Amino acid sequence: RKEVEQDPGPFNVPEGATVAFNCTYSNSASQSFFWYRQDCRKEPKLLMSVYSSGNEDGRFTAQLNRASQYISLLIRDSKLSDSATYLCVVKGTGGFKTIFGAGTRLFVKA
Amino acid sequence: NAGVTQTPKFQVLKTGQSMTLQCAQDMNHEYMSWYRQDPGMGLRLIHYSVGAGITDQGEVPNGYNVSRSTTEDFPLRLLSAAPSQTSVYFCASSQGGNLNTEAFFGQGTRLTVV
């Protein structure tokens, strides 16, 4: 079983739609959680950290459920520019070993 | 700000050749790591370092060596290239000692082994 698993995608949605991505992790000792965004043939970049209380950044909302070892990302009012691959990222104990999910591809269409 | 610089951006090797992928960061980050990215596999951790003189293996270390003689540099060496090492390689760095620090990536090296 992979340490971090994500929805396989791809997700094809129209502009303005709301879309949700899910991610599960296997190591209950994991301590830090993130969503990264990766554009085609580019390097990953941090989208947002994920906190136990849930957090929001504009149209993006991230949630963490430690009991279920589950992370989610909600994108509201999708834009064409949101088309990218979204990577779920988990840091293990000590904060150094960082594991990436395989990513979920999102296509937003006009 | 340069951030994380990787060289080369593209490379073609013949099976059995060796080469070094260079990675340098100018942010004084303690933690540096190397990943490879293959279609459908996400980024897989090859090796990482928590500071100068300290390295450790990640998920897929076989066929790769690393060293960390300075805080700034973390080169990745392919000892004898194989077609299975065809991939996109990313170097990343982050500040040490804080769980919630962001990882900054280089632009990647696209390696083809023929």
mmCIF file of C-alpha atoms in Angstrom:
data_model
loop_
_atom_site.group_PDB
_atom_site.id
_atom_site.type_symbol
_atom_site.label_atom_id
_atom_site.label_comp_id
_atom_site.label_asym_id
_atom_site.label_seq_id
_atom_site.Cartn_x
_atom_site.Cartn_y
_atom_site.Cartn_z
ATOM 1 C CA ARG A 1 0.000 0.000 0.000
ATOM 2 C CA LYS A 2 1.332 3.463 -0.882
ATOM 3 C CA GLU A 3 2.000 5.805 2.016
ATOM 4 C CA VAL A 4 -0.070 8.553 0.392
ATOM 5 C CA GLU A 5 -2.949 7.796 -1.963
ATOM 6 C CA GLN A 6 -5.037 10.228 -3.980
ATOM 7 C CA ASP A 7 -8.058 10.153 -6.241
ATOM 8 C CA PRO A 8 -6.738 8.982 -9.605
ATOM 9 C CA GLY A 9 -8.472 11.643 -11.694
ATOM 10 C CA PRO A 10 -8.474 13.263 -14.121
ATOM 11 C CA PHE A 11 -11.262 15.598 -13.130
ATOM 12 C CA ASN A 12 -12.881 17.482 -16.012
ATOM 13 C CA VAL A 13 -15.058 20.348 -14.775
ATOM 14 C CA PRO A 14 -16.599 23.490 -16.290
ATOM 15 C CA GLU A 15 -15.584 26.943 -15.178
ATOM 16 C CA GLY A 16 -17.397 27.944 -12.007
ATOM 17 C CA ALA A 17 -17.765 24.397 -10.711
ATOM 18 C CA THR A 18 -16.822 23.212 -7.250
ATOM 19 C CA VAL A 19 -14.442 20.253 -7.158
ATOM 20 C CA ALA A 20 -13.064 18.212 -4.255
ATOM 21 C CA PHE A 21 -9.945 16.087 -4.062
ATOM 22 C CA ASN A 22 -9.310 13.443 -1.436
ATOM 23 C CA CYS A 23 -6.137 11.954 -0.052
ATOM 24 C CA THR A 24 -5.418 9.252 2.522
ATOM 25 C CA TYR A 25 -2.166 8.506 4.312
ATOM 26 C CA SER A 26 -1.045 5.326 6.021
ATOM 27 C CA ASN A 27 1.393 6.518 8.693
ATOM 28 C CA SER A 28 -0.575 7.613 11.741
ATOM 29 C CA ALA A 29 2.548 9.331 13.097
ATOM 30 C CA SER A 30 2.582 11.805 10.201
ATOM 31 C CA GLN A 31 2.678 15.337 11.482
ATOM 32 C CA SER A 32 2.460 17.854 8.654
ATOM 33 C CA PHE A 33 0.240 17.984 5.597
ATOM 34 C CA PHE A 34 0.214 20.094 2.461
ATOM 35 C CA TRP A 35 -1.286 20.507 -0.963
ATOM 36 C CA TYR A 36 1.092 21.366 -3.795
ATOM 37 C CA ARG A 37 0.217 22.396 -7.306
ATOM 38 C CA GLN A 38 2.210 21.303 -10.348
ATOM 39 C CA ASP A 39 1.712 22.791 -13.791
ATOM 40 C CA CYS A 40 2.601 20.768 -16.865
ATOM 41 C CA ARG A 41 6.381 20.240 -17.130
ATOM 42 C CA LYS A 42 7.020 22.545 -14.179
ATOM 43 C CA GLU A 43 8.183 22.043 -10.621
ATOM 44 C CA PRO A 44 5.692 21.589 -7.759
ATOM 45 C CA LYS A 45 4.823 24.687 -5.733
ATOM 46 C CA LEU A 46 3.128 24.978 -2.376
ATOM 47 C CA LEU A 47 -0.595 25.690 -2.616
ATOM 48 C CA MET A 48 -1.426 25.550 1.074
ATOM 49 C CA SER A 49 -0.671 23.830 4.336
ATOM 50 C CA VAL A 50 -3.399 21.756 5.966
ATOM 51 C CA TYR A 51 -4.248 22.211 9.626
ATOM 52 C CA SER A 52 -6.392 20.115 11.933
ATOM 53 C CA SER A 53 -8.889 22.937 12.342
ATOM 54 C CA GLY A 54 -9.275 23.291 8.581
ATOM 55 C CA ASN A 55 -8.087 26.331 6.676
ATOM 56 C CA GLU A 56 -9.159 28.466 3.778
ATOM 57 C CA ASP A 57 -7.286 30.560 1.248
ATOM 58 C CA GLY A 58 -9.635 32.385 -1.071
ATOM 59 C CA ARG A 59 -11.427 29.786 -3.184
ATOM 60 C CA PHE A 60 -9.437 26.917 -1.673
ATOM 61 C CA THR A 61 -10.352 25.046 1.507
ATOM 62 C CA ALA A 62 -8.272 22.265 3.049
ATOM 63 C CA GLN A 63 -9.422 19.830 5.707
ATOM 64 C CA LEU A 64 -7.590 17.240 7.801
ATOM 65 C CA ASN A 65 -9.156 14.317 9.643
ATOM 66 C CA ARG A 66 -6.455 12.669 11.751
ATOM 67 C CA ALA A 67 -8.738 9.917 13.036
ATOM 68 C CA SER A 68 -9.501 8.760 9.489
ATOM 69 C CA GLN A 69 -6.059 9.757 8.150
ATOM 70 C CA TYR A 70 -7.744 11.744 5.427
ATOM 71 C CA ILE A 71 -7.011 15.091 3.771
ATOM 72 C CA SER A 72 -9.198 17.003 1.359
ATOM 73 C CA LEU A 73 -8.981 20.027 -0.897
ATOM 74 C CA LEU A 74 -12.050 21.903 -2.094
ATOM 75 C CA ILE A 75 -11.856 24.382 -4.959
ATOM 76 C CA ARG A 76 -14.832 26.664 -5.425
ATOM 77 C CA ASP A 77 -15.688 28.688 -8.520
ATOM 78 C CA SER A 78 -13.077 26.907 -10.648
ATOM 79 C CA LYS A 79 -11.051 29.011 -13.082
ATOM 80 C CA LEU A 80 -9.300 27.954 -16.281
ATOM 81 C CA SER A 81 -6.042 28.764 -14.512
ATOM 82 C CA ASP A 82 -6.762 26.121 -11.868
ATOM 83 C CA SER A 83 -5.983 23.422 -14.451
ATOM 84 C CA ALA A 84 -2.993 21.590 -13.008
ATOM 85 C CA THR A 85 -2.022 18.516 -11.042
ATOM 86 C CA TYR A 86 -2.656 18.703 -7.296
ATOM 87 C CA LEU A 87 -0.291 16.781 -5.068
ATOM 88 C CA CYS A 88 -1.084 15.659 -1.540
ATOM 89 C CA VAL A 89 2.037 15.808 0.633
ATOM 90 C CA VAL A 90 2.706 14.307 4.053
ATOM 91 C CA LYS A 91 5.692 14.850 6.319
ATOM 92 C CA GLY A 92 6.690 12.048 8.658
ATOM 93 C CA THR A 93 8.070 12.198 12.147
ATOM 94 C CA GLY A 94 11.012 14.545 12.489
ATOM 95 C CA GLY A 95 9.594 16.708 9.731
ATOM 96 C CA PHE A 96 12.174 15.711 7.187
ATOM 97 C CA LYS A 97 10.964 12.725 5.205
ATOM 98 C CA THR A 98 8.363 14.151 2.845
ATOM 99 C CA ILE A 99 6.119 11.829 0.851
ATOM 100 C CA PHE A 100 4.103 12.903 -2.189
ATOM 101 C CA GLY A 101 0.950 11.373 -3.537
ATOM 102 C CA ALA A 102 0.788 10.541 -7.246
ATOM 103 C CA GLY A 103 -1.317 13.624 -7.894
ATOM 104 C CA THR A 104 -4.769 14.353 -9.260
ATOM 105 C CA ARG A 105 -5.066 16.035 -12.618
ATOM 106 C CA LEU A 106 -7.672 18.783 -12.959
ATOM 107 C CA PHE A 107 -8.903 20.175 -16.263
ATOM 108 C CA VAL A 108 -11.162 23.216 -16.093
ATOM 109 C CA LYS A 109 -12.991 23.919 -19.338
ATOM 110 C CA ALA A 110 -14.638 27.084 -20.613
ATOM 111 C CA ASN B 1 16.529 35.306 -5.683
ATOM 112 C CA ALA B 2 17.947 32.166 -7.265
ATOM 113 C CA GLY B 3 16.275 29.719 -4.831
ATOM 114 C CA VAL B 4 17.046 26.153 -5.910
ATOM 115 C CA THR B 5 19.108 25.750 -9.062
ATOM 116 C CA GLN B 6 19.403 22.454 -10.884
ATOM 117 C CA THR B 7 21.703 21.657 -13.766
ATOM 118 C CA PRO B 8 21.497 20.421 -16.416
ATOM 119 C CA LYS B 9 17.857 20.894 -17.499
ATOM 120 C CA PHE B 10 18.082 18.109 -20.073
ATOM 121 C CA GLN B 11 20.465 15.185 -20.470
ATOM 122 C CA VAL B 12 20.720 12.095 -22.654
ATOM 123 C CA LEU B 13 22.977 9.290 -21.450
ATOM 124 C CA LYS B 14 23.966 5.961 -22.835
ATOM 125 C CA THR B 15 23.442 2.864 -20.711
ATOM 126 C CA GLY B 16 26.384 2.410 -18.385
ATOM 127 C CA GLN B 17 27.508 6.031 -18.393
ATOM 128 C CA SER B 18 27.808 7.929 -15.141
ATOM 129 C CA MET B 19 26.886 11.524 -14.433
ATOM 130 C CA THR B 20 26.162 13.971 -11.660
ATOM 131 C CA LEU B 21 23.049 16.092 -11.394
ATOM 132 C CA GLN B 22 23.839 19.334 -9.628
ATOM 133 C CA CYS B 23 21.627 21.068 -7.085
ATOM 134 C CA ALA B 24 22.402 24.279 -5.234
ATOM 135 C CA GLN B 25 20.299 26.459 -2.940
ATOM 136 C CA ASP B 26 21.041 29.930 -1.623
ATOM 137 C CA MET B 27 18.460 30.046 1.181
ATOM 138 C CA ASN B 28 20.659 28.449 3.868
ATOM 139 C CA HIS B 29 18.205 25.562 4.155
ATOM 140 C CA GLU B 30 19.236 22.580 6.238
ATOM 141 C CA TYR B 31 17.074 19.999 4.518
ATOM 142 C CA MET B 32 17.620 18.985 0.891
ATOM 143 C CA SER B 33 16.217 16.075 -1.061
ATOM 144 C CA TRP B 34 16.108 14.449 -4.465
ATOM 145 C CA TYR B 35 12.968 13.063 -6.089
ATOM 146 C CA ARG B 36 12.229 11.363 -9.346
ATOM 147 C CA GLN B 37 8.878 11.764 -11.069
ATOM 148 C CA ASP B 38 7.501 9.162 -13.421
ATOM 149 C CA PRO B 39 4.046 9.143 -15.069
ATOM 150 C CA GLY B 40 1.386 7.929 -12.641
ATOM 151 C CA MET B 41 3.913 7.501 -9.820
ATOM 152 C CA GLY B 42 4.131 10.962 -8.339
ATOM 153 C CA LEU B 43 7.388 12.135 -6.822
ATOM 154 C CA ARG B 44 9.398 9.382 -5.169
ATOM 155 C CA LEU B 45 12.099 10.228 -2.656
ATOM 156 C CA ILE B 46 15.580 9.037 -3.675
ATOM 157 C CA HIS B 47 17.869 10.476 -0.980
ATOM 158 C CA TYR B 48 17.684 13.284 1.503
ATOM 159 C CA SER B 49 19.971 15.238 3.798
ATOM 160 C CA VAL B 50 19.224 16.998 7.065
ATOM 161 C CA GLY B 51 22.464 18.967 7.043
ATOM 162 C CA ALA B 52 26.046 19.065 5.819
ATOM 163 C CA GLY B 53 27.689 15.676 6.236
ATOM 164 C CA ILE B 54 24.397 13.825 6.852
ATOM 165 C CA THR B 55 22.489 11.884 4.214
ATOM 166 C CA ASP B 56 19.924 9.107 4.255
ATOM 167 C CA GLN B 57 18.055 6.902 1.816
ATOM 168 C CA GLY B 58 14.529 7.500 0.641
ATOM 169 C CA GLU B 59 12.109 5.162 -1.101
ATOM 170 C CA VAL B 60 14.138 4.434 -4.272
ATOM 171 C CA PRO B 61 17.875 4.879 -3.529
ATOM 172 C CA ASN B 62 19.325 2.041 -5.619
ATOM 173 C CA GLY B 63 21.614 3.215 -8.411
ATOM 174 C CA TYR B 64 22.108 6.669 -6.907
ATOM 175 C CA ASN B 65 24.673 8.218 -4.559
ATOM 176 C CA VAL B 66 24.635 11.550 -2.797
ATOM 177 C CA SER B 67 26.928 13.606 -0.613
ATOM 178 C CA ARG B 68 26.474 16.859 1.287
ATOM 179 C CA SER B 69 29.814 18.539 1.873
ATOM 180 C CA THR B 70 28.300 22.030 2.157
ATOM 181 C CA THR B 71 24.919 23.422 3.175
ATOM 182 C CA GLU B 72 24.401 24.827 -0.323
ATOM 183 C CA ASP B 73 25.104 21.833 -2.567
ATOM 184 C CA PHE B 74 23.529 18.390 -2.817
ATOM 185 C CA PRO B 75 24.660 16.562 -5.979
ATOM 186 C CA LEU B 76 23.058 13.311 -7.146
ATOM 187 C CA ARG B 77 25.307 10.782 -8.849
ATOM 188 C CA LEU B 78 24.181 8.063 -11.219
ATOM 189 C CA LEU B 79 26.888 5.437 -11.068
ATOM 190 C CA SER B 80 25.960 3.383 -14.139
ATOM 191 C CA ALA B 81 22.909 4.708 -15.924
ATOM 192 C CA ALA B 82 20.114 2.314 -16.872
ATOM 193 C CA PRO B 83 17.019 2.899 -19.033
ATOM 194 C CA SER B 84 14.898 2.497 -15.862
ATOM 195 C CA GLN B 85 16.452 5.742 -14.622
ATOM 196 C CA THR B 86 14.838 7.709 -17.428
ATOM 197 C CA SER B 87 12.773 10.205 -15.482
ATOM 198 C CA VAL B 88 12.388 13.800 -14.393
ATOM 199 C CA TYR B 89 14.508 14.576 -11.345
ATOM 200 C CA PHE B 90 13.677 17.316 -8.866
ATOM 201 C CA CYS B 91 15.827 18.699 -6.108
ATOM 202 C CA ALA B 92 14.091 20.393 -3.166
ATOM 203 C CA SER B 93 15.148 22.272 -0.077
ATOM 204 C CA SER B 94 13.403 23.441 3.075
ATOM 205 C CA GLN B 95 14.285 25.000 6.369
ATOM 206 C CA GLY B 96 15.088 22.430 8.992
ATOM 207 C CA GLY B 97 13.635 21.991 12.455
ATOM 208 C CA ASN B 98 10.106 23.115 11.589
ATOM 209 C CA LEU B 99 7.453 20.662 10.516
ATOM 210 C CA ASN B 100 5.384 23.134 8.557
ATOM 211 C CA THR B 101 8.067 24.629 6.361
ATOM 212 C CA GLU B 102 7.532 24.836 2.622
ATOM 213 C CA ALA B 103 9.711 22.820 0.237
ATOM 214 C CA PHE B 104 11.154 24.780 -2.665
ATOM 215 C CA PHE B 105 11.918 22.892 -5.856
ATOM 216 C CA GLY B 106 14.370 23.334 -8.668
ATOM 217 C CA GLN B 107 13.067 23.389 -12.228
ATOM 218 C CA GLY B 108 13.901 19.739 -12.786
ATOM 219 C CA THR B 109 16.284 17.708 -14.913
ATOM 220 C CA ARG B 110 14.821 15.627 -17.715
ATOM 221 C CA LEU B 111 17.051 12.595 -18.091
ATOM 222 C CA THR B 112 16.816 10.032 -20.869
ATOM 223 C CA VAL B 113 18.936 6.879 -20.784
ATOM 224 C CA VAL B 114 19.211 5.064 -24.101
#
